[in-house]
Amino acid sequence: MEKPKRGRLGEILLSHQIITEEQLAQALELQRENGKSLGRILVELGAVSESALTSILAQQIGLKYVDLGNFSIDLSAASLVEAEVARRGLLIPIDFHDGRLVVAMADPTNIFALDDIRILTGLQIEPVVSTKEDILEAINRYIRTDRDIEFDMEQETAQVAVEAAGDQEAEDSAPIVKYVNLLITEAVADRASDIHIEPMENDVRIRYRIDGVLHEIRRSPKQLHRGVVARIKVMADMNIAEKRVPQDGRTGLEIKGKSIDLRVASLPTIYGEKVVMRILDKTGALMSLNELGFSEASLNIYSQSFTKPYGTILVTGPTGSGKTTTLYATLNVLNDMAKNVITVEDPVEYRLPLINQVQVHYKAGLTFASALRSILRCDPDIVMIGEIRDPESAKIAIESALTGHLVLSTLHTNDAPSALTRLLEMGIEPFLVASAVDCVVSQRLTRRLCERCKEEYEPEPGYLEKMGFPMENGEGVGFYRPKGCVACNYTGFTGRVGIYEVLRISEGVEVLIARNAPHVDIAAKAREEGMRTLKEDGFIKVKQGLTSLDEVLRVIM
């Protein structure tokens, strides 16, 4: 860089009050000694950040600076170049603007790289400036090589996927395949549990469910929708030609050595087919009960129940509240070579060693009830039922517990006492429920505050009392709320922690069940005997600084 330019750079940094006169003088002195560029010396001195310097340099050459950390990159643009080409030129396509391809570059004066992208894409290029670190991070995240993702089905060509969707998409078959692969790999990298592809009137909305909450990731051109849906249907072995009725399918894939199961569902809407892909990480490490969020008192009560040789243990809560994860963590404790453990699930989310796992198959007639009848003829010690969905499976589960088996299962109820009345509504006799059920756990998942950016605050006067938050005299509680940073993708949260309500079936509760008492009476008796409610357990997590008060109220209200 020539000296006149260095002078102008220094003047610009001074005028923006980014550096001081003393820092500039020190940098110029070092420049005379080692001959490095002024900008690089200022960065090494810590006087200016890499992003601030890049922004100023962009102004000098009349280009726009883009902070990729806060920019929503269009995957359909990023997928137009290979990772090797992007790394070689230190660039990445990030958007489309007035028919031109917007390309972020670390060195926008590299005309050879610009010519390569123009020839590869056939589009006019609009260069913008970003830092080298941001560009490399974006390449690693948004541009994958073909080796990064492998499907366990026989690979179909993109031509097959898009021919059924129309000739227009067939011309862009390779970008369609890359776009779908990038959606999946990005979702896995972001710890998403579901991908929602939703056609709107003028575009397509892409949303990921991360830590139980949906986030809009981007909007894509409407013309991509038919090809994307067709590609996903081919992967999941669904009927490409049928667009009028809901369908479901599945496929397996491997992303950088990680085995992933995709459950795909399509739903016709007025603007086209909505597709939801459920991501199941089959190689994910099982969490222990201590890691899930159980308090010491609740875990002691729960442990006393599942270590008994017989009885029924129910885990309740809405869809996505972590019930299956709790059961898997429990089975991990019970797993023993001396025990015959059999599960019946839909779907089998984790592969567990030493355990016989049965996948429900409705088309073949293998339902929960039919599988349970067969399982009981196989001399099991412990039976795990993915979900009690009907009176028949409920009756078999209760009878199994009464005949000397330990039965673990889930129910969809709002709290622990409601699970008992739910069984009664299914036609199970009250005395059978009272005798067979040993423990009921109700749970929710709250998002865990990001440790890097959570900030302390003081709630408004009267708000704690209104919400029923217990405050003892002289007790100092630090309340935290989400702020957002790069580490948590600016959500303020990273990961989740469970809140639990553990109901032990004591003699007093048994009497109420046998009398067919309403769940409010059962709940009152359980609280009298020391049961901690979901709300109370959630408030403890707030006091511990694990989550926010608003987040607890969101999941339990």
Coordinates of C-alpha atoms in Angstrom, one line a residue:
M1 CA 0.0 0.0 0.0
E2 CA 1.4 3.4 -1.0
K3 CA 2.1 6.1 1.6
P4 CA -0.5 8.6 0.4
K5 CA -3.2 5.9 0.9
R6 CA -1.8 5.2 4.4
G7 CA -2.1 8.8 5.2
R8 CA -5.7 9.0 4.1
L9 CA -6.5 5.8 6.1
G10 CA -5.1 7.4 9.2
E11 CA -7.0 10.6 8.7
I12 CA -10.3 8.6 8.1
L13 CA -9.7 6.6 11.3
L14 CA -9.0 9.8 13.3
S15 CA -12.1 11.5 11.8
H16 CA -14.3 8.6 12.9
Q17 CA -12.6 8.7 16.4
I18 CA -11.6 5.0 16.0
I19 CA -8.0 5.7 17.0
T20 CA -6.2 8.5 18.8
E21 CA -3.4 10.8 17.6
E22 CA -1.0 8.9 19.9
Q23 CA -2.0 5.5 18.5
L24 CA -1.5 6.8 14.9
A25 CA 1.9 8.2 15.7
Q26 CA 3.0 4.9 17.3
A27 CA 1.7 3.0 14.3
L28 CA 3.5 5.3 11.8
E29 CA 6.8 4.9 13.8
L30 CA 6.5 1.1 13.7
Q31 CA 5.6 1.2 10.0
R32 CA 8.9 3.0 9.3
E33 CA 10.7 0.3 11.2
N34 CA 9.2 -2.9 9.7
G35 CA 7.5 -1.7 6.5
K36 CA 4.1 -3.4 7.2
S37 CA 0.9 -1.8 6.1
L38 CA -0.6 0.8 8.5
G39 CA -3.8 -1.0 8.8
R40 CA -2.2 -4.3 9.8
I41 CA 0.0 -2.5 12.4
L42 CA -3.1 -0.9 14.0
V43 CA -4.8 -4.2 14.2
E44 CA -1.8 -5.9 15.8
L45 CA -1.6 -3.0 18.4
G46 CA -5.3 -3.6 19.2
A47 CA -6.1 0.0 18.3
V48 CA -8.7 -1.0 15.7
S49 CA -10.6 -4.2 15.0
E50 CA -10.3 -6.2 11.8
S51 CA -14.0 -5.5 10.9
A52 CA -13.6 -1.7 11.5
L53 CA -10.5 -1.6 9.4
T54 CA -12.1 -3.6 6.6
S55 CA -15.1 -1.2 6.7
I56 CA -12.9 1.8 6.3
L57 CA -10.9 0.3 3.5
A58 CA -14.1 -0.5 1.7
Q59 CA -15.1 3.2 1.9
Q60 CA -11.7 4.1 0.4
I61 CA -12.3 2.1 -2.7
G62 CA -16.0 3.0 -2.9
L63 CA -17.5 -0.5 -2.0
K64 CA -20.0 -1.5 0.6
Y65 CA -18.8 -3.3 3.8
V66 CA -21.0 -6.3 5.0
D67 CA -20.7 -7.8 8.4
L68 CA -21.4 -11.5 7.6
G69 CA -22.0 -12.2 11.3
N70 CA -25.2 -10.2 11.1
F71 CA -26.1 -10.9 7.5
S72 CA -28.7 -13.5 6.4
I73 CA -26.9 -15.3 3.6
D74 CA -29.0 -16.6 0.8
L75 CA -28.3 -20.4 0.5
S76 CA -29.4 -20.4 -3.1
A77 CA -26.6 -17.9 -3.8
A78 CA -24.0 -19.6 -1.7
S79 CA -24.6 -22.9 -3.4
L80 CA -23.6 -21.5 -6.8
V81 CA -19.8 -22.0 -6.1
E82 CA -17.7 -24.9 -4.9
A83 CA -15.9 -24.7 -1.5
E84 CA -12.5 -25.0 -3.2
V85 CA -13.2 -22.0 -5.5
A86 CA -14.6 -19.9 -2.6
R87 CA -11.5 -20.6 -0.4
R88 CA -9.1 -20.0 -3.2
G89 CA -10.6 -16.6 -3.9
L90 CA -11.5 -15.8 -0.3
L91 CA -15.1 -15.0 -1.3
I92 CA -18.6 -16.2 -0.9
P93 CA -21.9 -15.3 -2.8
I94 CA -24.3 -14.0 -0.3
D95 CA -27.4 -12.5 -2.1
F96 CA -29.0 -11.4 -5.4
H97 CA -29.6 -7.7 -6.1
D98 CA -31.2 -6.3 -9.3
G99 CA -30.2 -9.5 -11.3
R100 CA -26.6 -9.4 -10.1
L101 CA -24.9 -11.8 -7.7
V102 CA -23.6 -10.1 -4.6
V103 CA -20.2 -11.6 -3.6
A104 CA -18.5 -10.9 -0.3
M105 CA -14.7 -10.7 -0.8
A106 CA -11.7 -10.2 1.4
D107 CA -9.8 -8.6 -1.5
P108 CA -12.2 -7.0 -4.0
T109 CA -9.3 -6.0 -6.2
N110 CA -8.8 -9.7 -7.2
I111 CA -10.1 -9.4 -10.7
F112 CA -9.2 -12.9 -11.6
A113 CA -11.5 -14.3 -8.8
L114 CA -14.3 -12.0 -10.0
D115 CA -13.9 -13.3 -13.6
D116 CA -13.9 -16.9 -12.4
I117 CA -17.3 -16.4 -10.5
R118 CA -18.7 -14.5 -13.5
I119 CA -17.9 -17.3 -15.9
L120 CA -19.0 -20.1 -13.4
T121 CA -22.4 -18.5 -12.7
G122 CA -23.1 -16.6 -15.9
L123 CA -24.2 -13.6 -13.7
Q124 CA -22.9 -10.1 -13.4
I125 CA -21.1 -9.7 -10.0
E126 CA -21.6 -7.0 -7.4
P127 CA -18.6 -7.2 -5.0
V128 CA -18.8 -6.2 -1.4
V129 CA -16.1 -6.3 1.3
S130 CA -16.0 -8.5 4.4
T131 CA -13.2 -9.7 6.7
K132 CA -11.2 -12.8 5.9
E133 CA -12.2 -14.6 9.1
D134 CA -15.9 -14.0 8.5
I135 CA -15.7 -15.2 4.9
L136 CA -13.9 -18.4 5.9
E137 CA -16.4 -19.1 8.7
A138 CA -19.3 -18.6 6.2
I139 CA -17.7 -20.9 3.7
N140 CA -17.3 -23.6 6.3
R141 CA -20.9 -23.2 7.3
Y142 CA -22.8 -22.6 4.1
I143 CA -20.7 -24.3 1.4
R144 CA -20.2 -28.1 1.7
T145 CA -18.4 -30.4 -0.5
D146 CA -20.1 -33.5 -1.9
R147 CA -18.2 -35.7 0.5
D148 CA -19.7 -33.8 3.5
I149 CA -23.2 -35.4 3.1
E150 CA -24.0 -38.9 2.1
F151 CA -27.5 -40.5 2.0
D152 CA -28.0 -44.1 2.9
M153 CA -30.5 -44.5 0.1
E154 CA -29.4 -45.2 -3.5
Q155 CA -28.5 -41.8 -4.8
E156 CA -31.1 -40.4 -7.2
T157 CA -30.0 -37.9 -9.8
A158 CA -31.4 -34.4 -9.5
Q159 CA -32.9 -34.9 -13.0
V160 CA -35.3 -37.5 -11.6
A161 CA -36.3 -35.2 -8.7
V162 CA -37.1 -32.2 -10.7
E163 CA -38.5 -33.6 -14.0
A164 CA -41.8 -34.3 -12.2
A165 CA -41.8 -30.8 -10.9
G166 CA -41.4 -29.1 -14.3
D167 CA -39.0 -28.4 -17.1
Q168 CA -37.9 -25.1 -15.6
E169 CA -36.5 -26.7 -12.4
A170 CA -34.9 -29.4 -14.5
E171 CA -32.5 -26.9 -15.9
D172 CA -31.3 -26.0 -12.4
S173 CA -31.1 -29.5 -11.0
A174 CA -27.6 -29.3 -9.5
P175 CA -28.3 -26.1 -7.6
I176 CA -31.5 -27.6 -6.3
V177 CA -29.6 -30.6 -4.9
K178 CA -27.0 -28.4 -3.3
Y179 CA -29.6 -26.1 -1.9
V180 CA -31.5 -29.0 -0.1
N181 CA -28.2 -30.4 1.2
L182 CA -27.2 -27.0 2.5
L183 CA -30.5 -26.6 4.3
I184 CA -30.0 -29.9 6.1
T185 CA -26.3 -29.4 7.0
E186 CA -27.0 -25.8 8.2
A187 CA -29.9 -27.1 10.4
V188 CA -27.7 -29.8 11.9
A189 CA -24.9 -27.2 12.6
D190 CA -27.5 -24.9 14.3
R191 CA -28.8 -27.8 16.5
A192 CA -32.2 -27.6 14.9
S193 CA -34.8 -30.3 15.5
D194 CA -37.1 -29.5 12.6
I195 CA -36.9 -27.8 9.2
H196 CA -40.0 -26.0 8.0
I197 CA -40.3 -25.2 4.2
E198 CA -43.4 -23.1 3.9
P199 CA -44.7 -21.6 0.6
M200 CA -46.1 -18.1 0.8
E201 CA -47.8 -16.1 -1.8
N202 CA -44.7 -14.5 -3.3
D203 CA -41.8 -16.5 -1.8
V204 CA -40.8 -19.5 0.4
R205 CA -40.2 -19.2 4.1
I206 CA -37.5 -21.4 5.7
R207 CA -37.7 -21.8 9.5
Y208 CA -35.7 -24.0 11.9
R209 CA -36.9 -25.1 15.3
I210 CA -34.0 -24.5 17.6
D211 CA -34.2 -25.2 21.3
G212 CA -38.0 -25.7 20.9
V213 CA -38.7 -22.3 19.2
L214 CA -39.1 -21.6 15.5
H215 CA -36.8 -19.1 13.9
E216 CA -37.2 -17.7 10.4
I217 CA -33.9 -18.3 8.7
R218 CA -34.5 -16.8 5.2
R219 CA -37.0 -16.2 2.4
S220 CA -36.2 -17.9 -0.9
P221 CA -37.6 -17.3 -4.4
K222 CA -40.9 -19.0 -5.1
Q223 CA -39.6 -20.6 -8.3
L224 CA -37.3 -22.8 -6.2
H225 CA -40.2 -24.4 -4.2
R226 CA -41.4 -27.1 -6.6
G227 CA -37.9 -28.4 -7.3
V228 CA -37.0 -28.4 -3.6
V229 CA -40.1 -30.3 -2.6
A230 CA -39.6 -32.8 -5.4
R231 CA -36.0 -33.4 -4.3
I232 CA -37.0 -34.0 -0.7
K233 CA -39.7 -36.4 -1.8
V234 CA -37.2 -38.4 -3.8
M235 CA -34.9 -38.6 -0.8
A236 CA -37.8 -39.8 1.5
D237 CA -39.3 -42.3 -1.0
M238 CA -42.5 -40.3 -1.4
N239 CA -44.8 -40.0 -4.4
I240 CA -43.5 -37.0 -6.4
A241 CA -46.6 -36.8 -8.6
E242 CA -49.1 -36.6 -5.8
K243 CA -49.5 -33.0 -4.5
R244 CA -53.1 -33.1 -3.2
V245 CA -52.9 -35.3 -0.1
P246 CA -50.5 -35.3 2.9
Q247 CA -47.6 -37.8 2.7
D248 CA -44.8 -38.9 5.0
G249 CA -41.5 -40.7 4.5
R250 CA -38.1 -41.0 5.9
T251 CA -34.4 -41.2 4.9
G252 CA -31.1 -41.6 6.6
L253 CA -28.0 -39.6 5.9
E254 CA -24.5 -39.0 7.2
I255 CA -23.0 -35.6 7.7
K256 CA -19.3 -35.6 8.5
G257 CA -19.5 -39.0 10.2
K258 CA -22.7 -38.1 12.1
S259 CA -25.6 -40.5 11.4
I260 CA -28.9 -38.5 11.0
D261 CA -32.4 -39.8 10.5
L262 CA -34.9 -37.5 8.7
R263 CA -38.7 -37.9 9.1
V264 CA -40.4 -36.0 6.3
A265 CA -44.1 -34.9 6.2
S266 CA -45.8 -32.9 3.4
L267 CA -49.0 -31.0 3.8
P268 CA -50.9 -29.3 0.9
T269 CA -51.6 -25.6 1.5
I270 CA -53.3 -22.9 -0.6
Y271 CA -49.8 -21.8 -1.9
G272 CA -48.3 -25.2 -2.4
E273 CA -46.9 -28.1 -0.3
K274 CA -45.5 -27.3 3.1
V275 CA -42.7 -29.8 4.0
V276 CA -41.4 -30.5 7.5
M277 CA -38.2 -32.5 8.1
R278 CA -37.7 -33.8 11.6
I279 CA -34.0 -34.3 12.4
L280 CA -33.1 -37.2 14.7
D281 CA -29.4 -37.5 15.6
K282 CA -28.9 -41.3 16.0
T283 CA -25.3 -40.9 17.2
G284 CA -26.0 -38.1 19.7
A285 CA -24.6 -38.8 23.1
L286 CA -27.2 -39.8 25.7
M287 CA -27.6 -37.4 28.6
S288 CA -27.5 -38.7 32.1
L289 CA -30.3 -38.0 34.6
N290 CA -28.1 -35.5 36.4
E291 CA -27.5 -33.5 33.2
L292 CA -31.3 -33.2 32.4
G293 CA -32.0 -30.8 35.2
F294 CA -33.5 -32.9 38.0
S295 CA -33.1 -31.3 41.5
E296 CA -31.6 -33.6 44.1
A297 CA -34.9 -34.1 45.9
S298 CA -36.9 -34.9 42.7
L299 CA -34.2 -37.3 41.4
N300 CA -34.2 -39.2 44.7
I301 CA -37.9 -39.8 44.5
Y302 CA -37.7 -40.8 40.8
S303 CA -34.8 -43.1 41.4
Q304 CA -36.6 -44.9 44.2
S305 CA -39.4 -45.7 41.7
F306 CA -37.5 -46.9 38.6
T307 CA -35.1 -49.1 40.6
K308 CA -38.1 -51.2 41.8
P309 CA -38.5 -54.6 40.0
Y310 CA -42.1 -53.8 38.9
G311 CA -44.6 -51.0 38.5
T312 CA -45.5 -48.3 36.0
I313 CA -43.6 -45.1 35.6
L314 CA -45.2 -42.4 33.4
V315 CA -43.5 -39.3 31.9
T316 CA -45.9 -36.7 30.8
G317 CA -45.8 -33.4 28.9
P318 CA -46.6 -31.8 25.5
T319 CA -44.9 -32.8 22.3
G320 CA -41.3 -31.8 22.3
S321 CA -40.9 -31.6 26.1
G322 CA -38.1 -34.2 26.3
K323 CA -40.2 -37.1 27.6
T324 CA -38.4 -39.7 25.4
T325 CA -35.0 -38.3 26.4
T326 CA -35.8 -38.8 30.1
L327 CA -36.9 -42.4 29.4
Y328 CA -33.7 -43.1 27.5
A329 CA -31.6 -41.7 30.3
T330 CA -33.5 -43.9 32.7
L331 CA -32.9 -47.0 30.5
N332 CA -29.3 -46.1 30.4
V333 CA -29.2 -46.5 34.2
L334 CA -31.2 -49.7 34.1
N335 CA -29.3 -51.3 31.2
D336 CA -27.8 -54.5 32.5
M337 CA -26.6 -57.7 30.9
A338 CA -28.7 -59.6 33.5
K339 CA -31.9 -57.9 32.4
N340 CA -34.1 -58.4 29.3
V341 CA -35.0 -54.9 28.2
I342 CA -37.4 -54.4 25.3
T343 CA -38.8 -51.2 23.9
V344 CA -41.5 -50.4 21.3
E345 CA -41.2 -46.9 19.8
D346 CA -42.3 -44.7 17.0
P347 CA -39.7 -43.8 15.9
V348 CA -36.6 -45.4 17.5
E349 CA -34.6 -42.2 18.2
Y350 CA -31.4 -43.6 19.7
R351 CA -29.7 -47.0 19.3
L352 CA -29.0 -48.4 22.7
P353 CA -26.6 -51.3 23.3
L354 CA -27.9 -54.5 25.0
I355 CA -31.5 -53.4 24.5
N356 CA -34.1 -54.9 22.1
Q357 CA -35.8 -52.0 20.3
V358 CA -38.9 -52.5 18.2
Q359 CA -40.0 -49.9 15.5
V360 CA -43.8 -49.5 15.1
H361 CA -44.9 -50.2 11.5
Y362 CA -48.6 -49.4 11.1
K363 CA -48.8 -50.4 7.4
A364 CA -47.6 -53.9 8.3
G365 CA -49.9 -54.1 11.3
L366 CA -47.3 -53.6 14.0
T367 CA -48.9 -51.2 16.4
F368 CA -48.1 -50.4 20.0
A369 CA -50.8 -52.9 21.2
S370 CA -49.8 -55.8 18.9
A371 CA -46.1 -55.3 19.7
L372 CA -46.8 -55.3 23.4
R373 CA -48.7 -58.5 23.3
S374 CA -45.7 -60.2 21.5
I375 CA -43.2 -58.6 23.9
L376 CA -44.8 -60.1 26.9
R377 CA -44.3 -63.5 25.4
C378 CA -40.6 -62.8 25.2
D379 CA -39.9 -62.9 29.0
P380 CA -39.0 -59.2 29.5
D381 CA -37.9 -57.6 32.8
I382 CA -38.3 -54.0 31.7
V383 CA -40.6 -52.7 29.0
M384 CA -40.5 -49.2 27.5
I385 CA -43.5 -48.1 25.5
G386 CA -42.9 -45.0 23.4
E387 CA -46.4 -43.6 24.1
I388 CA -49.7 -44.9 25.5
R389 CA -52.1 -43.8 22.8
D390 CA -55.2 -46.0 23.2
P391 CA -57.1 -47.9 25.8
E392 CA -55.8 -51.2 24.6
S393 CA -52.1 -50.3 25.0
A394 CA -52.9 -48.7 28.4
K395 CA -54.6 -51.9 29.6
I396 CA -51.7 -54.1 28.5
A397 CA -49.2 -51.7 30.2
I398 CA -51.1 -51.7 33.5
E399 CA -51.5 -55.5 33.5
S400 CA -47.8 -55.9 32.7
A401 CA -46.8 -53.9 35.7
L402 CA -49.2 -56.0 37.9
T403 CA -47.6 -59.2 36.7
G404 CA -44.1 -58.3 37.7
H405 CA -42.7 -56.1 34.9
L406 CA -41.2 -52.6 35.2
V407 CA -43.1 -50.5 32.6
L408 CA -41.9 -47.1 31.4
S409 CA -44.1 -45.0 29.1
T410 CA -45.3 -41.5 28.2
L411 CA -48.6 -39.7 28.1
H412 CA -49.7 -36.3 26.8
T413 CA -51.1 -34.5 29.8
N414 CA -50.3 -31.0 31.2
D415 CA -49.3 -32.1 34.7
A416 CA -48.5 -35.2 36.7
P417 CA -51.9 -35.6 38.5
S418 CA -53.8 -35.4 35.2
A419 CA -52.0 -38.5 34.0
L420 CA -53.8 -40.6 36.6
T421 CA -57.2 -39.3 35.6
R422 CA -56.3 -39.7 31.9
L423 CA -55.8 -43.5 32.5
L424 CA -59.2 -43.6 34.2
E425 CA -60.8 -41.9 31.2
M426 CA -59.2 -44.6 29.0
G427 CA -61.3 -47.2 30.9
I428 CA -58.7 -48.5 33.3
E429 CA -60.3 -49.5 36.6
P430 CA -59.4 -47.1 39.5
F431 CA -58.1 -49.8 41.7
L432 CA -55.8 -51.1 38.9
V433 CA -54.3 -47.6 38.4
A434 CA -53.8 -47.2 42.1
S435 CA -52.0 -50.5 42.4
A436 CA -49.9 -50.4 39.2
V437 CA -48.7 -46.8 38.8
D438 CA -45.7 -46.0 41.1
C439 CA -44.5 -42.6 39.9
V440 CA -45.5 -39.9 37.4
V441 CA -43.1 -37.2 36.1
S442 CA -44.3 -34.1 34.3
Q443 CA -41.8 -32.0 32.5
R444 CA -41.1 -29.1 30.3
L445 CA -37.9 -27.8 28.5
T446 CA -36.8 -24.2 29.0
R447 CA -34.1 -22.6 27.0
R448 CA -30.8 -22.2 28.8
L449 CA -29.4 -18.7 28.9
C450 CA -26.2 -18.2 27.0
E451 CA -23.4 -17.9 29.6
R452 CA -21.4 -15.5 27.4
C453 CA -24.0 -12.8 27.0
K454 CA -26.7 -13.1 29.6
E455 CA -27.2 -9.8 31.4
E456 CA -28.5 -9.1 35.0
Y457 CA -31.5 -6.9 35.5
E458 CA -34.0 -5.8 38.1
P459 CA -37.6 -6.8 37.4
E460 CA -40.3 -4.1 37.6
P461 CA -41.8 -3.5 41.0
G462 CA -44.8 -5.8 41.7
Y463 CA -44.0 -8.1 38.8
L464 CA -42.5 -10.9 41.0
E465 CA -45.5 -10.8 43.3
K466 CA -47.9 -10.9 40.4
M467 CA -46.2 -13.9 39.0
G468 CA -46.1 -15.7 42.4
F469 CA -42.3 -15.7 42.6
P470 CA -41.2 -16.6 46.1
M471 CA -39.0 -13.9 47.7
E472 CA -37.8 -14.5 51.3
N473 CA -36.9 -11.6 53.5
G474 CA -33.3 -10.5 52.9
E475 CA -32.9 -12.9 50.0
G476 CA -30.8 -11.5 47.2
V477 CA -31.7 -13.1 43.8
G478 CA -29.9 -12.2 40.6
F479 CA -32.3 -12.1 37.7
Y480 CA -30.9 -12.6 34.2
R481 CA -32.3 -12.1 30.7
P482 CA -31.1 -13.0 27.2
K483 CA -29.0 -10.5 25.2
G484 CA -27.6 -12.3 22.1
C485 CA -24.1 -12.8 20.8
V486 CA -22.3 -14.7 18.0
A487 CA -22.0 -17.8 20.2
C488 CA -25.8 -18.2 20.5
N489 CA -26.7 -16.9 17.0
Y490 CA -28.0 -13.8 18.7
T491 CA -30.9 -15.7 20.3
G492 CA -29.6 -15.2 23.9
F493 CA -30.0 -18.9 24.5
T494 CA -28.0 -22.1 23.9
G495 CA -29.3 -25.5 24.8
R496 CA -32.2 -26.4 27.1
V497 CA -32.7 -27.5 30.7
G498 CA -35.6 -29.5 32.1
I499 CA -38.1 -28.5 34.8
Y500 CA -39.8 -31.3 36.6
E501 CA -42.8 -32.2 38.7
V502 CA -42.4 -35.6 40.3
L503 CA -45.5 -37.3 41.8
R504 CA -44.9 -40.3 44.0
I505 CA -48.0 -42.5 44.4
S506 CA -48.2 -42.7 48.2
E507 CA -50.9 -44.5 50.2
G508 CA -52.8 -41.2 50.5
V509 CA -52.7 -40.7 46.7
E510 CA -53.7 -44.3 46.1
V511 CA -56.8 -43.9 48.3
L512 CA -57.9 -40.8 46.2
I513 CA -57.3 -42.7 42.9
A514 CA -59.3 -45.7 44.1
R515 CA -62.2 -43.3 44.9
N516 CA -62.0 -41.8 41.4
A517 CA -61.2 -38.4 42.9
P518 CA -60.7 -35.4 40.5
H519 CA -57.1 -34.5 39.7
V520 CA -57.2 -31.2 41.7
D521 CA -57.7 -33.3 44.9
I522 CA -54.8 -35.6 43.9
A523 CA -52.7 -32.5 43.2
A524 CA -53.5 -30.9 46.5
K525 CA -52.7 -34.2 48.4
A526 CA -49.4 -34.5 46.5
R527 CA -48.4 -30.9 47.3
E528 CA -49.3 -31.5 50.9
E529 CA -46.8 -34.5 50.9
G530 CA -44.0 -32.3 49.4
M531 CA -44.4 -32.5 45.6
R532 CA -42.8 -29.5 43.9
T533 CA -44.8 -28.2 41.0
L534 CA -43.5 -27.3 37.5
K535 CA -43.7 -23.6 38.3
E536 CA -41.8 -24.0 41.6
D537 CA -39.1 -26.0 40.0
G538 CA -38.8 -23.5 37.2
F539 CA -38.4 -20.6 39.7
I540 CA -35.5 -22.6 41.2
K541 CA -33.8 -22.7 37.8
V542 CA -34.3 -18.9 37.6
K543 CA -32.7 -18.4 41.0
Q544 CA -29.7 -20.5 39.8
G545 CA -29.3 -18.2 36.8
L546 CA -29.9 -21.1 34.3
T547 CA -32.9 -19.5 32.5
S548 CA -35.0 -16.4 32.6
L549 CA -38.3 -15.8 34.4
D550 CA -40.1 -15.0 31.1
E551 CA -38.9 -18.3 29.6
V552 CA -40.2 -20.4 32.6
L553 CA -43.6 -18.6 32.3
R554 CA -43.7 -19.2 28.6
V555 CA -43.4 -23.0 28.9
I556 CA -45.7 -23.6 31.9
M557 CA -48.5 -21.1 31.2

